[in-house]
XYZ file of C-alpha atoms in Angstrom:
163
model
C -0.002 0.004 0.005
C 2.759 2.478 0.922
C 4.547 1.772 -2.315
C 1.418 2.537 -4.331
C 0.774 5.746 -2.365
C 4.340 6.944 -3.065
C 4.046 5.986 -6.706
C 0.908 8.119 -7.049
C 2.665 11.019 -5.343
C 5.681 10.707 -7.679
C 3.380 10.759 -10.715
C 1.774 13.960 -9.434
C 5.176 15.465 -8.620
C 6.391 14.743 -12.153
C 3.289 16.275 -13.724
C 3.543 19.412 -11.570
C 7.275 19.818 -12.347
C 6.689 19.385 -16.070
C 3.827 21.890 -16.024
C 5.634 24.455 -13.871
C 9.139 24.349 -15.365
C 8.056 23.615 -18.936
C 10.913 23.743 -21.429
C 13.328 24.628 -18.618
C 12.991 21.138 -17.072
C 15.858 18.834 -17.991
C 15.638 16.008 -15.400
C 13.482 14.939 -12.503
C 14.693 11.933 -10.548
C 14.011 10.505 -7.104
C 16.539 8.571 -5.073
C 16.886 7.016 -1.643
C 14.034 4.791 -0.475
C 11.543 6.419 -2.870
C 13.893 5.702 -5.773
C 14.501 2.118 -4.679
C 10.765 1.532 -4.243
C 11.170 0.797 -0.533
C 9.635 3.806 1.231
C 8.347 3.546 4.760
C 5.593 5.554 6.473
C 8.031 8.286 7.455
C 10.268 8.323 4.353
C 10.918 11.597 2.616
C 11.012 12.005 -1.146
C 14.632 12.767 -2.054
C 14.596 14.282 -5.504
C 16.912 15.878 -8.009
C 15.482 18.502 -10.298
C 17.687 19.802 -13.090
C 16.484 22.866 -14.955
C 17.995 25.495 -17.181
C 17.981 28.215 -16.184
C 17.470 28.295 -12.431
C 17.602 31.372 -10.198
C 20.968 32.115 -8.621
C 21.251 31.018 -5.020
C 19.707 28.203 -3.017
C 16.984 30.286 -1.360
C 15.682 31.683 -4.674
C 15.568 28.169 -6.097
C 13.745 26.795 -3.082
C 11.265 29.683 -3.214
C 10.573 28.922 -6.859
C 10.112 25.205 -6.128
C 7.665 26.093 -3.317
C 5.005 26.602 -6.007
C 5.159 22.875 -6.770
C 5.098 21.946 -3.090
C 2.033 24.151 -2.676
C 0.256 22.307 -5.458
C 1.005 18.990 -3.726
C 0.056 20.148 -0.237
C -3.389 18.518 -0.368
C -1.854 15.217 -1.484
C 0.735 15.341 1.295
C -1.964 16.084 3.885
C -4.067 13.222 2.517
C -1.149 10.848 2.941
C -0.652 12.064 6.491
C -4.259 11.124 7.348
C -3.457 7.620 6.074
C -0.354 7.283 8.292
C 2.276 8.369 5.771
C 4.176 11.397 7.046
C 6.347 12.402 4.074
C 7.750 15.559 2.559
C 9.712 16.484 -0.535
C 13.456 17.083 -0.140
C 14.582 18.739 -3.396
C 18.096 19.145 -4.754
C 17.936 21.811 -7.458
C 20.741 22.044 -10.042
C 21.494 23.294 -13.505
C 22.995 20.997 -16.161
C 26.348 22.757 -15.693
C 26.272 22.064 -11.964
C 25.495 18.391 -12.615
C 28.512 18.244 -14.933
C 30.707 19.421 -12.031
C 29.703 16.279 -10.140
C 28.633 15.563 -6.602
C 29.128 12.686 -4.138
C 25.349 12.524 -4.082
C 25.365 11.144 -7.621
C 27.326 8.065 -6.492
C 24.272 6.906 -4.564
C 22.019 7.598 -7.532
C 23.839 5.189 -9.857
C 21.908 2.229 -8.469
C 18.796 3.683 -6.887
C 17.667 6.674 -8.938
C 14.208 6.454 -10.447
C 14.169 8.889 -13.358
C 10.731 10.398 -13.792
C 11.653 12.782 -16.617
C 14.900 13.103 -18.578
C 14.980 15.314 -21.641
C 17.258 13.826 -24.291
C 18.622 11.268 -21.773
C 20.742 13.962 -20.075
C 20.963 12.475 -16.599
C 20.904 8.855 -17.710
C 23.942 9.630 -19.820
C 25.645 11.366 -16.940
C 25.060 8.404 -14.622
C 26.268 5.939 -17.254
C 29.471 7.965 -17.646
C 29.983 8.066 -13.873
C 29.354 4.335 -13.606
C 31.991 3.739 -16.301
C 34.520 5.841 -14.406
C 33.833 3.892 -11.205
C 34.276 0.587 -13.042
C 37.616 1.713 -14.481
C 38.758 2.633 -10.967
C 37.590 -0.740 -9.608
C 35.280 1.125 -7.180
C 32.894 -0.889 -5.082
C 30.238 -0.467 -2.448
C 31.246 -1.872 0.888
C 28.602 -3.043 3.401
C 29.357 -2.126 6.975
C 27.061 -2.508 9.993
C 23.805 -2.251 8.042
C 25.007 0.647 5.901
C 27.453 1.007 3.031
C 30.124 3.323 1.691
C 32.107 3.631 -1.520
C 35.679 2.404 -1.781
C 36.483 4.445 -4.870
C 39.846 2.865 -5.642
C 40.679 -0.279 -3.645
C 44.271 -0.302 -4.909
C 44.815 3.392 -4.097
C 48.420 4.429 -3.580
C 49.532 7.513 -1.719
C 49.826 10.479 -4.073
C 47.348 9.187 -6.656
C 44.535 11.449 -7.775
C 41.030 10.031 -8.174
C 39.191 11.883 -10.909
C 35.480 11.348 -11.221
């Protein structure tokens, strides 16, 4: 049931983002438990929205995105009455900022659910990042119920790891 409720919310989120950002929207992807399809009753919706252009500065971007959150407020309240206390946690970037990279994208290689991706922009970025990790021999290491990346298991002092 929770999975279906989140799926409906993600469909509405994608529609609102497409309608609001229009031709500016490049990518909309969710990650974390929502991306893996394993949300719980208190999971947030971690999402990456890539648009061009975006306002300068985090606060201006968040203020702009608030219009979408406002349109979803009724849906979020409805979920709350059914025992699902969720919220949207947006990461807002331009294509140029995506190209600069982020440790966040490492986690998205395996668990991102891409809801919208104009011209395969973000899929291509993730495929390129995955290729770089494979060339480095990078691997995910499980440790006490969590995991971390060992980017270069045969790392030698003085080497530079370029992602």
